[in-house]
Tab-separated table of C-alpha atoms in Angstrom:
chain	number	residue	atom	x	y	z
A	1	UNK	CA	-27.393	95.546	102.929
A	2	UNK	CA	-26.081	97.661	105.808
A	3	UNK	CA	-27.958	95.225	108.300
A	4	UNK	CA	-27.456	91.775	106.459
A	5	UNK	CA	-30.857	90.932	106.755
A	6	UNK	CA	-34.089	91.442	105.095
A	7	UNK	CA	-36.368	93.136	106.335
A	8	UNK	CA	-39.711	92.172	108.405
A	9	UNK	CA	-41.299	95.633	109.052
A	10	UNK	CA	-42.280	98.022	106.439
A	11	UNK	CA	-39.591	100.740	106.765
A	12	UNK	CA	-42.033	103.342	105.076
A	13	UNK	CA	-45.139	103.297	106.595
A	14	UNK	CA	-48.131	105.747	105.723
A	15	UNK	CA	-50.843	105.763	108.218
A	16	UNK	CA	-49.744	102.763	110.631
A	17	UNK	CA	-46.621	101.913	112.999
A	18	UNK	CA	-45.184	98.793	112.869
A	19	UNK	CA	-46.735	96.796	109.298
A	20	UNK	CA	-45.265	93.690	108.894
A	21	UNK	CA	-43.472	93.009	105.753
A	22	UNK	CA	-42.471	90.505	103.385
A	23	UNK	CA	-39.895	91.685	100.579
A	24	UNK	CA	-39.988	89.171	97.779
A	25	UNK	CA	-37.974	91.183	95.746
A	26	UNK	CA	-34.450	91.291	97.578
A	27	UNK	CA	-32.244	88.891	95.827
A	28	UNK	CA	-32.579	91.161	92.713
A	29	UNK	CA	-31.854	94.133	94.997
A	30	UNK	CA	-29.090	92.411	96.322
A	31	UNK	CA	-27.584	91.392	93.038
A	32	UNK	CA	-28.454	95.272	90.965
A	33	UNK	CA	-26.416	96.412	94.643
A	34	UNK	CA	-23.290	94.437	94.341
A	35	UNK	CA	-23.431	95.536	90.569
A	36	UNK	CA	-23.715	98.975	91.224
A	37	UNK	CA	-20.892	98.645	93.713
A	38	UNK	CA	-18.328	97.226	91.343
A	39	UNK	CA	-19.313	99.342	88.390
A	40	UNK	CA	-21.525	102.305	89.380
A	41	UNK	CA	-23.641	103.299	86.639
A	42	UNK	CA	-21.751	102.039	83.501
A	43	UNK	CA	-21.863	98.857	85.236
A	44	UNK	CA	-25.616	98.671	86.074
A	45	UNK	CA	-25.721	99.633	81.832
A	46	UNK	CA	-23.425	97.018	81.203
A	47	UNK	CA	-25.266	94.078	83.197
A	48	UNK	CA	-28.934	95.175	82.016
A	49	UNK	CA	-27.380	94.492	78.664
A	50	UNK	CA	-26.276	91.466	79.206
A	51	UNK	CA	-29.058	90.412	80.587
A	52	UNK	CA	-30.864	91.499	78.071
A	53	UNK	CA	-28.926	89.553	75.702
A	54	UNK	CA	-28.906	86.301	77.659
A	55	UNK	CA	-33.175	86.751	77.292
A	56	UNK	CA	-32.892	87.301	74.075
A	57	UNK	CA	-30.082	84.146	73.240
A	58	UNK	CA	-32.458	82.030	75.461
A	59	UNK	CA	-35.758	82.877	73.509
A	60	UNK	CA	-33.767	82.422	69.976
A	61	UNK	CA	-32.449	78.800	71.315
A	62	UNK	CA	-35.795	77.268	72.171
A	63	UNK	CA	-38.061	79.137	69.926
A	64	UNK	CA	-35.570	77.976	66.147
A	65	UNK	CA	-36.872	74.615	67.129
A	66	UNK	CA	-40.352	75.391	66.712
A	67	UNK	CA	-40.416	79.001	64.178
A	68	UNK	CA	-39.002	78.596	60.804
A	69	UNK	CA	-35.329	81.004	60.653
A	70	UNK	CA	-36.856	82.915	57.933
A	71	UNK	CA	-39.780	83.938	60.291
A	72	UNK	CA	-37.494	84.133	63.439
A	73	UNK	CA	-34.481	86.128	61.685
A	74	UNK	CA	-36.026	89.326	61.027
């Protein structure tokens, strides 16, 4: 974030210099960044409810088509 750019070379290497390095991970970095800098931890809590939630709502929307409620309720 400091640099506005993702990175290319492994910033931690072990036994080489220079690895290169692909980061397919930094959107969600990004996103748990900007969270944590708006809300510091409580926030961080607050959004990996929600998104726990949204899951959840997401999974209960498609699978009621296809599981009987009684099955899916409990």
């Amino acid at each position: 974030m400091e640099h506005r750019a993702v990175p290319s070379i492994d910033p931690f290497p072990f036994l080489t210099g220079e690895t290169p390095w692909v980061f397919t991970q930094w959107l969600g970095s990004c996103i748990y960044f900007f969270v944590f800098s708006l809300g510091g931890e409580w926030g961080l809590i607050i959004f990996r409810d929600f998104l726990f939630l949204l899951i959840i709502g997401i999974f209960f929307y498609y699978a009621r088509k296809k599981i009987p409620f009684s099955l899916l309720a409990p």
